[in-house]
Short mmCIF file of C-alpha atoms in Angstrom, two decimals:
data_model
loop_
_atom_site.label_atom_id
_atom_site.label_comp_id
_atom_site.label_asym_id
_atom_site.label_seq_id
_atom_site.Cartn_x
_atom_site.Cartn_y
_atom_site.Cartn_z
CA MET Q 1 8.63 8.27 3.65
CA LEU Q 2 6.82 10.99 1.81
CA SER Q 3 3.28 10.40 0.75
CA ARG Q 4 2.58 9.47 -2.85
CA ARG Q 5 0.89 12.82 -3.30
CA ALA Q 6 3.85 14.65 -1.76
CA LEU Q 7 6.12 12.69 -4.09
CA LEU Q 8 4.23 13.95 -7.08
CA GLN Q 9 4.49 17.53 -5.89
CA GLY Q 10 8.23 17.00 -5.51
CA ALA Q 11 8.43 15.67 -9.03
CA THR Q 12 6.65 18.80 -10.18
CA ALA Q 13 9.34 20.97 -8.64
CA LEU Q 14 12.10 18.96 -10.30
CA ALA Q 15 10.47 19.04 -13.70
CA GLY Q 16 11.32 22.67 -14.32
CA THR Q 17 15.02 22.24 -13.57
CA SER Q 18 16.19 20.14 -16.47
CA MET Q 19 15.25 18.56 -19.75
CA PHE Q 20 16.87 15.33 -20.82
CA LEU Q 21 17.47 14.12 -24.32
CA PRO Q 22 14.84 11.67 -25.59
CA ARG Q 23 15.69 8.13 -26.58
CA ARG Q 24 15.05 7.04 -30.14
CA VAL Q 25 11.69 5.32 -30.48
CA GLN Q 26 12.12 1.61 -31.32
CA ALA Q 27 9.57 0.83 -34.02
CA GLU Q 28 10.62 -2.73 -34.92
CA PRO Q 29 10.05 -5.76 -32.65
CA VAL Q 30 13.11 -6.91 -30.70
CA PRO Q 31 13.72 -10.11 -28.70
CA PHE Q 32 12.76 -9.84 -25.05
CA SER Q 33 13.24 -11.95 -21.93
CA PHE Q 34 13.23 -11.26 -18.20
CA GLU Q 35 16.78 -12.60 -18.01
CA ALA Q 36 17.91 -10.00 -20.56
CA LEU Q 37 16.14 -7.26 -18.57
CA MET Q 38 17.97 -8.33 -15.41
CA ALA Q 39 21.27 -8.19 -17.29
CA ARG Q 40 20.46 -4.63 -18.40
CA ALA Q 41 19.61 -3.62 -14.84
CA GLU Q 42 22.87 -5.04 -13.54
CA ALA Q 43 24.80 -3.18 -16.23
CA LEU Q 44 23.01 0.06 -15.34
CA ALA Q 45 24.15 -0.26 -11.73
CA GLY Q 46 27.74 0.05 -12.92
CA GLN Q 47 27.03 3.23 -14.86
CA ALA Q 48 26.27 6.81 -13.89
CA TYR Q 49 22.56 7.43 -13.34
CA VAL Q 50 20.71 9.17 -16.19
CA PRO Q 51 17.30 10.57 -15.18
CA PRO Q 52 14.25 9.75 -17.32
CA TYR Q 53 13.33 12.02 -20.21
CA GLN Q 54 10.92 14.83 -19.27
CA PRO Q 55 9.46 16.45 -22.41
CA MET Q 56 8.77 20.20 -22.41
CA PRO Q 57 8.58 20.69 -18.62
CA ASP Q 58 6.95 24.13 -18.90
CA VAL Q 59 4.12 22.70 -20.99
CA VAL Q 60 3.64 19.62 -18.81
CA GLN Q 61 3.29 21.92 -15.78
CA GLN Q 62 0.21 23.41 -17.42
CA ILE Q 63 -1.50 20.01 -17.41
CA ASP Q 64 -2.77 20.43 -13.85
CA TYR Q 65 -5.34 18.28 -12.07
CA ALA Q 66 -8.26 19.81 -13.97
CA GLN Q 67 -6.54 19.65 -17.37
CA HIS Q 68 -5.36 16.09 -16.76
CA GLY Q 69 -8.90 15.03 -15.97
CA LYS Q 70 -9.99 16.14 -19.44
CA LEU Q 71 -7.53 13.74 -21.13
CA LYS Q 72 -9.66 10.60 -21.47
CA PHE Q 73 -8.22 7.44 -22.98
CA ARG Q 74 -10.37 6.25 -25.88
CA PRO Q 75 -11.71 2.76 -24.97
CA GLU Q 76 -11.69 1.68 -28.60
CA LYS Q 77 -7.90 2.29 -28.64
CA ALA Q 78 -7.21 -0.15 -25.79
CA LEU Q 79 -4.67 -2.83 -26.66
CA PHE Q 80 -5.35 -6.58 -26.25
CA ALA Q 81 -9.10 -5.90 -26.26
CA GLY Q 82 -11.80 -7.36 -28.43
CA GLN Q 83 -14.90 -5.27 -28.91
CA PRO Q 84 -17.57 -5.53 -26.18
CA GLY Q 85 -20.07 -8.20 -27.11
CA ALA Q 86 -17.62 -10.15 -29.26
CA ASP Q 87 -17.82 -13.94 -29.12
CA LEU Q 88 -14.18 -14.32 -28.05
CA PRO Q 89 -12.74 -11.39 -26.05
CA ALA Q 90 -9.03 -10.93 -26.61
CA GLY Q 91 -7.83 -9.97 -23.14
CA TYR Q 92 -7.82 -7.40 -20.39
CA PRO Q 93 -7.97 -4.04 -22.19
CA LEU Q 94 -4.71 -2.13 -21.75
CA GLU Q 95 -4.94 1.67 -21.41
CA PHE Q 96 -2.30 4.34 -20.80
CA PHE Q 97 -2.10 7.41 -18.56
CA HIS Q 98 -1.10 10.76 -20.02
CA LEU Q 99 1.72 12.91 -18.68
CA GLY Q 100 0.72 15.78 -16.42
CA GLN Q 101 1.80 18.17 -13.69
CA TYR Q 102 2.12 15.31 -11.19
CA PHE Q 103 3.47 12.73 -13.67
CA THR Q 104 6.23 14.47 -15.63
CA LYS Q 105 8.55 11.60 -16.63
CA ARG Q 106 8.14 9.49 -19.73
CA VAL Q 107 7.67 5.78 -19.11
CA GLN Q 108 8.28 3.63 -22.19
CA MET Q 109 5.64 1.00 -22.93
CA TYR Q 110 6.19 -2.26 -24.82
CA THR Q 111 3.88 -5.10 -25.71
CA VAL Q 112 5.39 -8.58 -25.82
CA VAL Q 113 4.06 -11.21 -28.23
CA ASP Q 114 5.87 -14.53 -28.77
CA GLY Q 115 9.02 -13.23 -27.09
CA GLN Q 116 9.19 -10.10 -29.27
CA ALA Q 117 8.82 -6.64 -27.70
CA THR Q 118 7.34 -3.74 -29.67
CA GLU Q 119 7.29 -0.21 -28.31
CA VAL Q 120 3.92 1.53 -28.21
CA PRO Q 121 4.53 5.05 -29.57
CA TYR Q 122 2.74 7.95 -27.97
CA SER Q 123 -0.03 9.57 -30.00
CA THR Q 124 -2.68 12.15 -29.22
CA ASP Q 125 -5.07 9.80 -31.05
CA PHE Q 126 -5.16 7.62 -27.93
CA PHE Q 127 -6.93 10.37 -25.97
CA GLU Q 128 -10.01 12.51 -26.07
CA MET Q 129 -8.31 15.89 -25.88
CA PRO Q 130 -9.84 19.38 -25.89
CA GLU Q 131 -8.67 21.64 -28.70
CA ASP Q 132 -7.10 24.06 -26.23
CA SER Q 133 -5.36 21.40 -24.12
CA PRO Q 134 -1.67 22.11 -23.39
CA ALA Q 135 -1.07 18.42 -24.17
CA ARG Q 136 -1.39 19.21 -27.87
CA GLN Q 137 1.91 21.12 -27.68
CA LEU Q 138 3.93 18.07 -26.60
CA PRO Q 139 6.35 16.44 -29.07
CA PRO Q 140 5.64 13.06 -30.75
CA ASP Q 141 8.08 11.29 -28.39
CA ALA Q 142 6.37 12.61 -25.22
CA GLY Q 143 5.45 9.12 -24.08
CA PHE Q 144 3.06 7.91 -21.39
CA ALA Q 145 3.02 8.23 -17.60
CA GLY Q 146 1.75 4.74 -16.73
CA PHE Q 147 -0.84 2.12 -17.58
CA ARG Q 148 -3.87 0.27 -16.27
CA LEU Q 149 -5.75 -2.91 -17.11
CA GLN Q 150 -9.54 -2.89 -17.41
CA GLU Q 151 -11.80 -5.72 -16.31
CA TRP Q 152 -12.38 -8.56 -18.81
CA ASN Q 153 -14.20 -6.88 -21.62
CA THR Q 154 -17.81 -7.91 -21.39
CA GLU Q 155 -20.61 -5.45 -21.91
CA ALA Q 156 -21.44 -5.73 -18.21
CA ASP Q 157 -18.19 -4.37 -16.84
CA TRP Q 158 -15.95 -2.83 -19.50
CA PRO Q 159 -14.71 -0.19 -19.76
CA ARG Q 160 -16.16 1.09 -16.50
CA GLN Q 161 -13.70 -0.56 -14.10
CA ASP Q 162 -9.94 -1.07 -14.06
CA TRP Q 163 -8.38 -3.56 -11.65
CA VAL Q 164 -4.68 -2.64 -11.58
CA ALA Q 165 -2.74 0.56 -12.28
CA PHE Q 166 0.96 1.54 -12.36
CA LEU Q 167 1.44 5.30 -12.11
CA GLY Q 168 4.13 7.49 -10.54
CA ALA Q 169 7.70 6.48 -9.55
CA SER Q 170 7.45 2.77 -8.57
CA TYR Q 171 3.88 2.93 -7.25
CA PHE Q 172 1.18 0.47 -8.22
CA ARG Q 173 -2.16 -0.60 -6.82
CA ALA Q 174 -5.03 -3.00 -7.36
CA ILE Q 175 -8.65 -3.32 -6.33
CA GLY Q 176 -9.81 -5.85 -3.77
CA ALA Q 177 -12.81 -8.15 -3.67
CA ALA Q 178 -15.14 -5.18 -3.17
CA GLY Q 179 -13.97 -3.59 -6.45
CA GLN Q 180 -12.46 -0.54 -4.73
CA TYR Q 181 -8.99 1.00 -4.85
CA GLY Q 182 -7.33 2.03 -1.60
CA LEU Q 183 -3.75 1.64 -0.47
CA SER Q 184 -0.75 1.22 -2.81
CA ALA Q 185 2.42 -0.83 -3.09
CA ARG Q 186 5.84 0.28 -4.29
CA GLY Q 187 8.79 -1.36 -5.92
CA ILE Q 188 11.28 -0.07 -3.33
CA VAL Q 189 11.71 2.42 -0.46
CA LEU Q 190 15.07 4.17 -0.03
CA ASP Q 191 16.01 6.21 3.05
CA ALA Q 192 12.50 6.96 4.24
CA ALA Q 193 12.50 9.00 7.48
CA VAL Q 194 16.30 8.94 7.81
CA PRO Q 195 17.68 12.08 9.52
CA ASP Q 196 19.83 14.28 7.28
CA ARG Q 197 18.88 12.25 4.19
CA THR Q 198 16.28 12.88 1.52
CA GLU Q 199 14.09 9.98 0.56
CA GLU Q 200 14.80 8.74 -2.94
CA PHE Q 201 12.03 7.73 -5.36
CA PRO Q 202 13.34 5.46 -8.14
CA ASP Q 203 11.18 5.07 -11.23
CA PHE Q 204 9.81 2.23 -13.26
CA THR Q 205 11.15 3.56 -16.56
CA GLU Q 206 10.06 0.75 -18.92
CA PHE Q 207 7.18 -1.74 -18.90
CA TYR Q 208 6.89 -4.92 -20.96
CA ILE Q 209 3.30 -6.22 -21.03
CA GLU Q 210 2.77 -9.71 -22.40
CA GLU Q 211 -0.07 -10.71 -24.69
CA MET Q 212 -3.06 -12.10 -22.79
CA SER Q 213 -6.04 -14.22 -23.78
CA ASP Q 214 -7.27 -16.11 -20.68
CA PRO Q 215 -9.03 -14.12 -17.92
CA ASN Q 216 -8.10 -16.71 -15.28
CA ALA Q 217 -4.42 -16.85 -16.22
CA PRO Q 218 -1.85 -14.43 -14.78
CA VAL Q 219 -1.03 -11.27 -16.72
CA THR Q 220 2.77 -10.96 -16.95
CA VAL Q 221 4.37 -7.51 -16.80
CA CYS Q 222 8.11 -6.84 -16.54
CA ALA Q 223 9.53 -3.50 -15.43
CA LEU Q 224 12.93 -1.80 -15.38
CA LEU Q 225 13.63 0.18 -12.20
CA ASP Q 226 16.21 2.96 -12.11
CA GLY Q 227 17.24 5.64 -9.64
CA PRO Q 228 20.33 7.47 -8.39
CA SER Q 229 21.15 4.72 -5.85
CA ILE Q 230 19.63 1.59 -7.39
CA SER Q 231 18.66 -0.31 -10.51
CA GLY Q 232 16.58 -3.43 -10.85
CA ALA Q 233 14.27 -5.65 -12.84
CA TYR Q 234 10.79 -6.79 -11.77
CA ARG Q 235 8.42 -9.43 -13.08
CA PHE Q 236 4.77 -9.25 -12.03
CA ARG Q 237 2.39 -12.17 -12.57
CA MET Q 238 -1.00 -10.66 -11.73
CA THR Q 239 -4.20 -12.69 -11.45
CA ARG Q 240 -7.65 -11.16 -11.46
CA GLY Q 241 -9.84 -14.00 -12.71
CA LEU Q 242 -13.56 -14.06 -13.35
CA ASP Q 243 -14.23 -14.90 -9.68
CA ARG Q 244 -14.20 -11.30 -8.43
CA SER Q 245 -14.54 -12.37 -4.76
CA ARG Q 246 -10.85 -13.36 -4.78
CA GLY Q 247 -9.59 -9.83 -5.32
CA VAL Q 248 -6.19 -9.59 -7.04
CA GLN Q 249 -3.07 -11.66 -6.46
CA MET Q 250 0.43 -10.83 -7.64
CA GLU Q 251 3.55 -12.94 -7.68
CA ILE Q 252 6.59 -10.68 -7.89
CA GLU Q 253 10.18 -11.55 -8.74
CA ALA Q 254 12.84 -8.86 -8.53
CA LYS Q 255 16.61 -8.51 -8.72
CA LEU Q 256 18.12 -5.28 -7.38
CA TRP Q 257 21.62 -3.75 -7.48
CA LEU Q 258 22.78 -0.80 -5.35
CA ARG Q 259 24.87 1.99 -6.89
CA LYS Q 260 25.27 3.76 -3.53
CA ASP Q 261 25.01 3.06 0.19
CA VAL Q 262 21.48 3.23 1.58
CA GLU Q 263 20.68 3.76 5.25
CA ARG Q 264 17.16 2.30 5.18
CA LEU Q 265 16.43 -0.19 2.41
CA GLY Q 266 12.71 -0.97 2.45
CA LEU Q 267 11.77 -4.11 0.50
CA THR Q 268 8.23 -5.22 -0.45
CA PRO Q 269 6.86 -1.81 0.65
CA LEU Q 270 3.21 -0.93 1.24
CA THR Q 271 1.83 2.60 1.64
CA SER Q 272 -1.53 3.73 2.98
CA MET Q 273 -3.49 6.50 4.74
CA PHE Q 274 -4.63 6.75 8.35
CA TRP Q 275 -6.11 10.03 9.56
CA PHE Q 276 -8.17 8.88 12.55
CA GLY Q 277 -10.15 5.91 13.79
CA GLU Q 278 -12.31 5.10 16.80
CA TYR Q 279 -9.36 6.08 19.01
CA GLY Q 280 -6.75 8.80 19.17
CA ARG Q 281 -8.61 11.61 17.37
CA GLN Q 282 -9.06 15.19 18.52
CA ARG Q 283 -12.46 16.69 19.00
CA LEU Q 284 -14.07 18.57 16.05
CA THR Q 285 -11.47 17.30 13.57
CA ASP Q 286 -13.99 16.12 11.00
CA TRP Q 287 -17.68 15.27 10.84
CA ARG Q 288 -17.09 11.58 10.05
CA PRO Q 289 -16.51 8.95 12.74
CA GLU Q 290 -13.40 7.48 11.05
CA VAL Q 291 -11.22 8.20 7.98
CA HIS Q 292 -8.59 5.67 6.89
CA ASP Q 293 -7.59 3.32 4.06
CA SER Q 294 -6.06 0.91 6.61
CA ASP Q 295 -6.51 0.61 10.36
CA GLY Q 296 -3.65 -1.66 11.42
CA LEU Q 297 -0.46 -3.55 10.69
CA ALA Q 298 -0.85 -7.34 10.96
CA MET Q 299 2.18 -9.61 11.32
CA TRP Q 300 2.62 -13.37 11.29
CA THR Q 301 6.07 -13.94 12.72
CA GLY Q 302 8.55 -16.64 11.86
CA ALA Q 303 7.80 -18.19 15.27
CA GLY Q 304 4.09 -18.33 14.43
CA GLU Q 305 2.81 -15.47 16.61
CA ARG Q 306 -0.05 -13.34 15.25
CA ILE Q 307 0.34 -9.64 16.02
CA TRP Q 308 -1.93 -6.63 15.49
CA ARG Q 309 -0.65 -3.06 15.74
CA PRO Q 310 -3.32 -0.32 15.40
CA LEU Q 311 -2.11 2.62 13.31
CA ASN Q 312 -1.40 6.09 14.68
CA ASN Q 313 -1.51 9.60 13.25
CA PRO Q 314 1.42 11.01 15.27
CA VAL Q 315 2.44 14.63 15.79
CA SER Q 316 5.95 13.81 14.52
CA THR Q 317 7.27 11.14 12.18
CA GLN Q 318 7.99 7.85 13.90
CA ILE Q 319 9.40 4.46 12.92
CA SER Q 320 8.56 1.24 14.76
CA ALA Q 321 10.73 -1.81 14.07
CA PHE Q 322 9.72 -5.41 14.81
CA VAL Q 323 12.66 -7.84 14.77
CA ASP Q 324 11.98 -11.18 13.10
CA GLU Q 325 13.56 -14.03 11.19
CA ASN Q 326 11.81 -15.40 8.12
CA PRO Q 327 8.40 -13.85 8.82
CA ARG Q 328 5.49 -15.71 7.31
CA GLY Q 329 3.88 -12.48 6.23
CA PHE Q 330 2.70 -8.98 7.11
CA GLY Q 331 0.20 -6.50 5.78
CA LEU Q 332 -1.69 -3.25 6.12
CA LEU Q 333 -5.33 -4.18 6.66
CA GLN Q 334 -8.71 -2.50 6.65
CA ARG Q 335 -10.55 -4.68 9.15
CA ASP Q 336 -13.41 -2.27 9.76
CA ARG Q 337 -16.07 -3.10 7.13
CA ASN Q 338 -19.00 -1.25 8.73
CA PHE Q 339 -20.22 1.63 6.55
CA ASP Q 340 -21.77 3.31 9.60
CA HIS Q 341 -18.27 3.72 11.02
CA PHE Q 342 -17.28 5.91 8.05
CA LEU Q 343 -20.49 7.45 6.63
CA ASP Q 344 -18.66 8.50 3.49
CA GLY Q 345 -19.54 8.03 -0.18
CA VAL Q 346 -15.90 7.29 -1.08
CA MET Q 347 -16.41 3.84 0.46
CA TYR Q 348 -13.64 3.52 3.02
CA ASP Q 349 -15.42 0.37 4.22
CA ARG Q 350 -14.58 -1.28 0.87
CA ARG Q 351 -10.86 -0.48 0.74
CA PRO Q 352 -8.70 -3.58 0.20
CA CYS Q 353 -6.29 -5.16 2.62
CA LEU Q 354 -2.79 -5.82 1.29
CA TRP Q 355 -0.75 -8.78 2.52
CA VAL Q 356 2.88 -9.73 1.74
CA GLU Q 357 3.76 -13.42 1.66
CA PRO Q 358 7.45 -14.31 1.16
CA ILE Q 359 7.97 -17.14 -1.32
CA VAL Q 360 11.73 -17.07 -0.80
CA PRO Q 361 12.44 -16.55 2.96
CA PHE Q 362 13.47 -13.03 3.97
CA GLY Q 363 16.14 -14.07 6.52
CA ARG Q 364 16.83 -11.83 9.52
CA GLY Q 365 15.67 -8.23 9.70
CA THR Q 366 12.76 -6.08 10.78
CA VAL Q 367 9.25 -5.28 9.68
CA GLN Q 368 9.21 -1.50 9.94
CA LEU Q 369 6.13 0.67 10.32
CA LEU Q 370 6.41 4.32 9.30
CA GLU Q 371 3.80 6.80 10.56
CA ILE Q 372 3.82 10.42 9.36
CA PRO Q 373 1.60 13.21 10.72
CA THR Q 374 -1.30 14.25 8.50
CA ASP Q 375 -4.11 16.75 8.83
CA ASP Q 376 -6.16 15.45 5.91
CA GLU Q 377 -7.08 12.29 4.05
CA ILE Q 378 -5.27 13.31 0.84
CA HIS Q 379 -1.86 12.19 2.16
CA ASP Q 380 -0.53 8.64 2.19
CA ASN Q 381 1.13 8.85 5.61
CA ILE Q 382 1.64 5.17 6.47
CA GLY Q 383 4.33 2.81 5.23
CA ALA Q 384 5.26 -0.79 6.04
CA PHE Q 385 8.23 -2.70 4.62
CA TRP Q 386 10.91 -5.31 5.30
CA VAL Q 387 14.43 -4.10 6.12
CA PRO Q 388 17.22 -6.74 5.96
CA GLU Q 389 19.59 -7.00 8.93
CA GLU Q 390 22.75 -6.56 6.85
CA PRO Q 391 23.70 -2.98 5.92
CA ALA Q 392 22.76 -1.93 2.38
CA ARG Q 393 26.05 -1.01 0.75
CA ALA Q 394 26.99 -0.04 -2.81
CA GLY Q 395 27.57 -3.15 -4.90
CA SER Q 396 25.10 -5.25 -2.91
CA SER Q 397 22.41 -7.16 -4.75
CA TYR Q 398 19.05 -8.53 -3.61
CA THR Q 399 16.82 -11.26 -4.99
CA LEU Q 400 13.13 -11.13 -4.08
CA ASN Q 401 10.23 -13.47 -4.68
CA TYR Q 402 6.96 -12.76 -2.88
CA ARG Q 403 3.19 -12.57 -3.30
CA LEU Q 404 0.80 -9.69 -2.74
CA TYR Q 405 -2.83 -10.35 -1.88
CA TRP Q 406 -5.33 -7.52 -2.46
CA GLN Q 407 -8.38 -8.82 -0.62
CA ASN Q 408 -11.02 -7.97 1.98
CA THR Q 409 -9.10 -9.87 4.68
CA GLU Q 410 -5.63 -11.29 5.15
CA PRO Q 411 -5.30 -14.56 3.21
CA PHE Q 412 -4.01 -16.83 5.98
CA VAL Q 413 -6.43 -16.42 8.86
CA ALA Q 414 -5.75 -18.43 12.03
CA GLU Q 415 -9.14 -19.93 12.86
CA ASN Q 416 -8.09 -20.72 16.44
CA ILE Q 417 -7.12 -17.14 17.27
CA ALA Q 418 -9.53 -14.21 17.70
CA GLN Q 419 -8.73 -10.95 15.92
CA THR Q 420 -8.74 -7.37 17.15
CA VAL Q 421 -11.80 -5.50 15.87
CA ALA Q 422 -11.58 -2.22 17.87
CA SER Q 423 -9.12 -0.32 20.06
CA ARG Q 424 -10.65 2.32 22.34
CA ILE Q 425 -8.90 4.89 24.55
CA GLY Q 426 -10.48 7.09 27.21
CA ARG Q 427 -10.13 8.46 30.71
CA GLY Q 428 -9.16 5.93 33.35
CA GLY Q 429 -10.56 5.32 36.80
CA THR Q 430 -13.90 4.03 38.01
CA PRO Q 431 -17.00 5.47 36.30
CA GLY Q 432 -19.13 7.53 38.68
CA LEU Q 433 -16.16 8.54 40.81
CA GLN Q 434 -13.75 11.43 40.41
CA ARG Q 435 -11.36 10.45 37.63
CA PRO Q 436 -7.67 10.51 38.61
CA GLU Q 437 -5.18 12.56 36.60
CA ASN Q 438 -2.73 10.86 34.25
CA VAL Q 439 -4.71 7.61 34.19
CA TYR Q 440 -5.92 6.30 30.83
CA HIS Q 441 -8.24 3.44 29.98
CA PHE Q 442 -7.90 0.98 27.11
CA GLY Q 443 -10.72 -1.22 25.85
CA VAL Q 444 -9.61 -3.64 23.13
CA GLU Q 445 -12.23 -5.83 21.48
CA PHE Q 446 -11.63 -9.27 19.95
CA ASP Q 447 -13.94 -11.30 17.75
CA ARG Q 448 -14.07 -14.73 16.15
CA PRO Q 449 -17.16 -16.75 16.98
CA ALA Q 450 -15.47 -20.15 16.74
CA VAL Q 451 -12.92 -19.05 19.34
CA MET Q 452 -14.91 -16.88 21.74
CA GLN Q 453 -17.84 -19.29 21.92
CA ARG Q 454 -15.47 -21.83 23.52
CA ILE Q 455 -15.40 -19.70 26.67
CA PRO Q 456 -17.60 -21.48 29.25
CA TYR Q 457 -20.54 -19.56 30.69
CA GLY Q 458 -19.51 -17.61 33.75
CA VAL Q 459 -15.80 -17.83 32.96
CA PHE Q 460 -13.87 -14.64 32.23
CA PRO Q 461 -10.64 -14.96 30.20
CA GLU Q 462 -7.41 -13.62 31.61
CA VAL Q 463 -6.08 -10.34 30.21
CA VAL Q 464 -2.30 -10.59 29.95
CA VAL Q 465 -0.88 -7.08 29.58
CA THR Q 466 2.61 -5.60 29.97
CA THR Q 467 4.07 -2.12 29.52
CA THR Q 468 7.56 -0.64 29.26
CA THR Q 469 6.50 2.46 31.22
CA GLY Q 470 3.83 3.34 33.77
CA THR Q 471 1.63 1.27 36.07
CA ILE Q 472 -1.13 -1.09 34.92
CA SER Q 473 -4.33 -1.43 36.99
CA ARG Q 474 -8.04 -2.36 36.75
CA VAL Q 475 -7.39 -5.31 34.44
CA PHE Q 476 -10.48 -7.32 33.52
CA SER Q 477 -12.37 -8.89 30.63
CA GLU Q 478 -16.05 -8.62 29.75
CA PRO Q 479 -18.35 -9.83 26.99
CA VAL Q 480 -19.80 -7.25 24.65
CA PRO Q 481 -23.52 -8.03 24.40
CA ASN Q 482 -23.64 -9.44 20.89
CA GLY Q 483 -22.64 -13.03 21.63
CA ASN Q 484 -19.15 -13.06 20.05
CA VAL Q 485 -17.05 -10.04 21.01
CA TRP Q 486 -15.03 -9.88 24.23
CA ARG Q 487 -13.36 -6.74 25.50
CA ALA Q 488 -10.04 -6.63 27.34
CA ASN Q 489 -9.87 -3.65 29.71
CA PHE Q 490 -7.02 -2.07 31.61
CA ASP Q 491 -5.89 1.30 32.96
CA ILE Q 492 -2.41 2.72 32.75
CA GLU Q 493 -1.02 5.55 34.86
CA MET Q 494 1.82 7.49 33.27
CA GLN Q 495 3.04 11.05 32.82
CA PRO Q 496 1.96 13.01 29.71
CA ASP Q 497 5.44 13.08 28.15
CA GLU Q 498 6.21 9.42 28.77
CA SER Q 499 5.88 6.81 26.04
CA ALA Q 500 4.81 3.22 26.64
CA ASP Q 501 5.01 0.14 24.44
CA LEU Q 502 1.95 -1.88 25.39
CA ARG Q 503 1.54 -5.59 24.72
CA MET Q 504 -1.62 -7.56 25.49
CA TYR Q 505 -3.60 -10.71 24.70
CA MET Q 506 -6.42 -12.73 26.24
CA ALA Q 507 -5.91 -16.29 27.46
CA LEU Q 508 -7.98 -19.17 28.80
CA ASP Q 509 -6.26 -21.66 31.10
CA GLY Q 510 -2.93 -20.19 30.03
CA VAL Q 511 -3.58 -20.73 26.30
CA PRO Q 512 -3.84 -17.59 24.12
CA LEU Q 513 -7.33 -16.96 22.75
CA THR Q 514 -6.40 -13.87 20.71
CA GLU Q 515 -3.67 -12.41 18.59
CA THR Q 516 -1.17 -10.21 20.40
CA TRP Q 517 -2.25 -6.57 20.43
CA ILE Q 518 0.61 -4.05 20.64
CA TYR Q 519 0.44 -0.27 20.75
CA GLN Q 520 2.76 2.69 21.25
CA PHE Q 521 1.07 5.18 23.57
CA THR Q 522 2.15 8.71 24.51
CA PRO Q 523 -0.59 10.54 26.45
CA ARG Q 524 0.20 14.00 25.12
CA LEU Q 525 -0.23 12.70 21.58
CA ALA Q 526 -3.59 11.11 22.31
CA MET Q 527 -7.00 12.67 22.01
CA ASP Q 528 -8.26 15.37 24.39
CA LEU Q 529 -9.75 13.33 27.22
#
């Protein structure tokens, strides 16, 4: 899976190769329904793929990062918005993104009122635009690149903050309870990290945004997806609400049809960034203690087990697959909320967690974690998605119904199970003595006061740890002196080129106290010890 930023660079390269005929702008309202959009998507799957219109590629290439930043949407032009200070605000202000070097394809925008869809025609009047901007050369049918919704328009918060944005291929993202963007979601993942195949990035080519008037009611947006191997229709019901502590919730319905065979079909995909954390980093990489949008993959299996997998920044792309049947949910989480662990003004400590909850059961398949090497924080190098057990063949169709929770924590916390709060790796052996070669120490910390305070004074929980490779030794537990956190410790002896799948939890009288911590460890890929 390429990063979102790499995707955009790829789109830039493609933009100069062809120019497709524009569609006629629909000026009059037309009837609209999600059922009709699904019928269109199904019909498209039986036709040859036609790429989206890309107006004047040579000109769009001139709208680089700096030029794009000068194209400011005029707040007074926002749709569905009353004026700040009005007695009865009309809705979440709707703004559009301009085309640019990294967003070259036109996405058609429609507003839906009383079941009638009206296209929003592109106009330079929507934007503050310098006189010498290359954007002024674009034709009247250039179109938009995406859209965003601003906070409910009161003088206190609008138009300073948007809470959801759709921009680039099938990417979208929302802020969490801390009001900060971070990781993204996607409509679909096709053939990510498949040898001898190039990952495909289908596009949301049309959006239908329904009229809104209640800040606590869901905002409904429908989207048409199209790509060389797939077509589909999506309906998003997105809830922000005036209680900002809840973050953003989305209920998503989708129907997908495959034009071609796909080796890896990733449903409900999430994408994030992990450069380094409190473990696994090389010396002198960066001045900050940690840099990541997410620090682990959490899973709640169909059997009820809670699992935590810390993320890696590997030296080569790797896929980890976790077999399950009807999982209750999974997500990429940012559990570390301590600013002192990041020391960065971009507020990594405020990045949202993103959790997937199936409404319609997924069946049999695997949660797959994709980790791609990165040497900087500008790349989204982490992906997580559901892959059905059955092969994805041309003519197959898929029906999805699931929720996304953009919050500070996962939404369904098990109060009787302690969570992983840190994973530490260092040299093994006994401190104060000569350290043996090829022995590595793990210290994994768990916290949840209601759970850990049940441990009687003087009792030390059992550390249950297994490995697929190597020899485990020096296994013990200890309290961290703050009253709540306990640390599970163990050493593992293994050769530098070996790879071990580690699995561990803490138990009291044979009953698990903690979630199951799992980790894929290859010594030569770890930090310099």
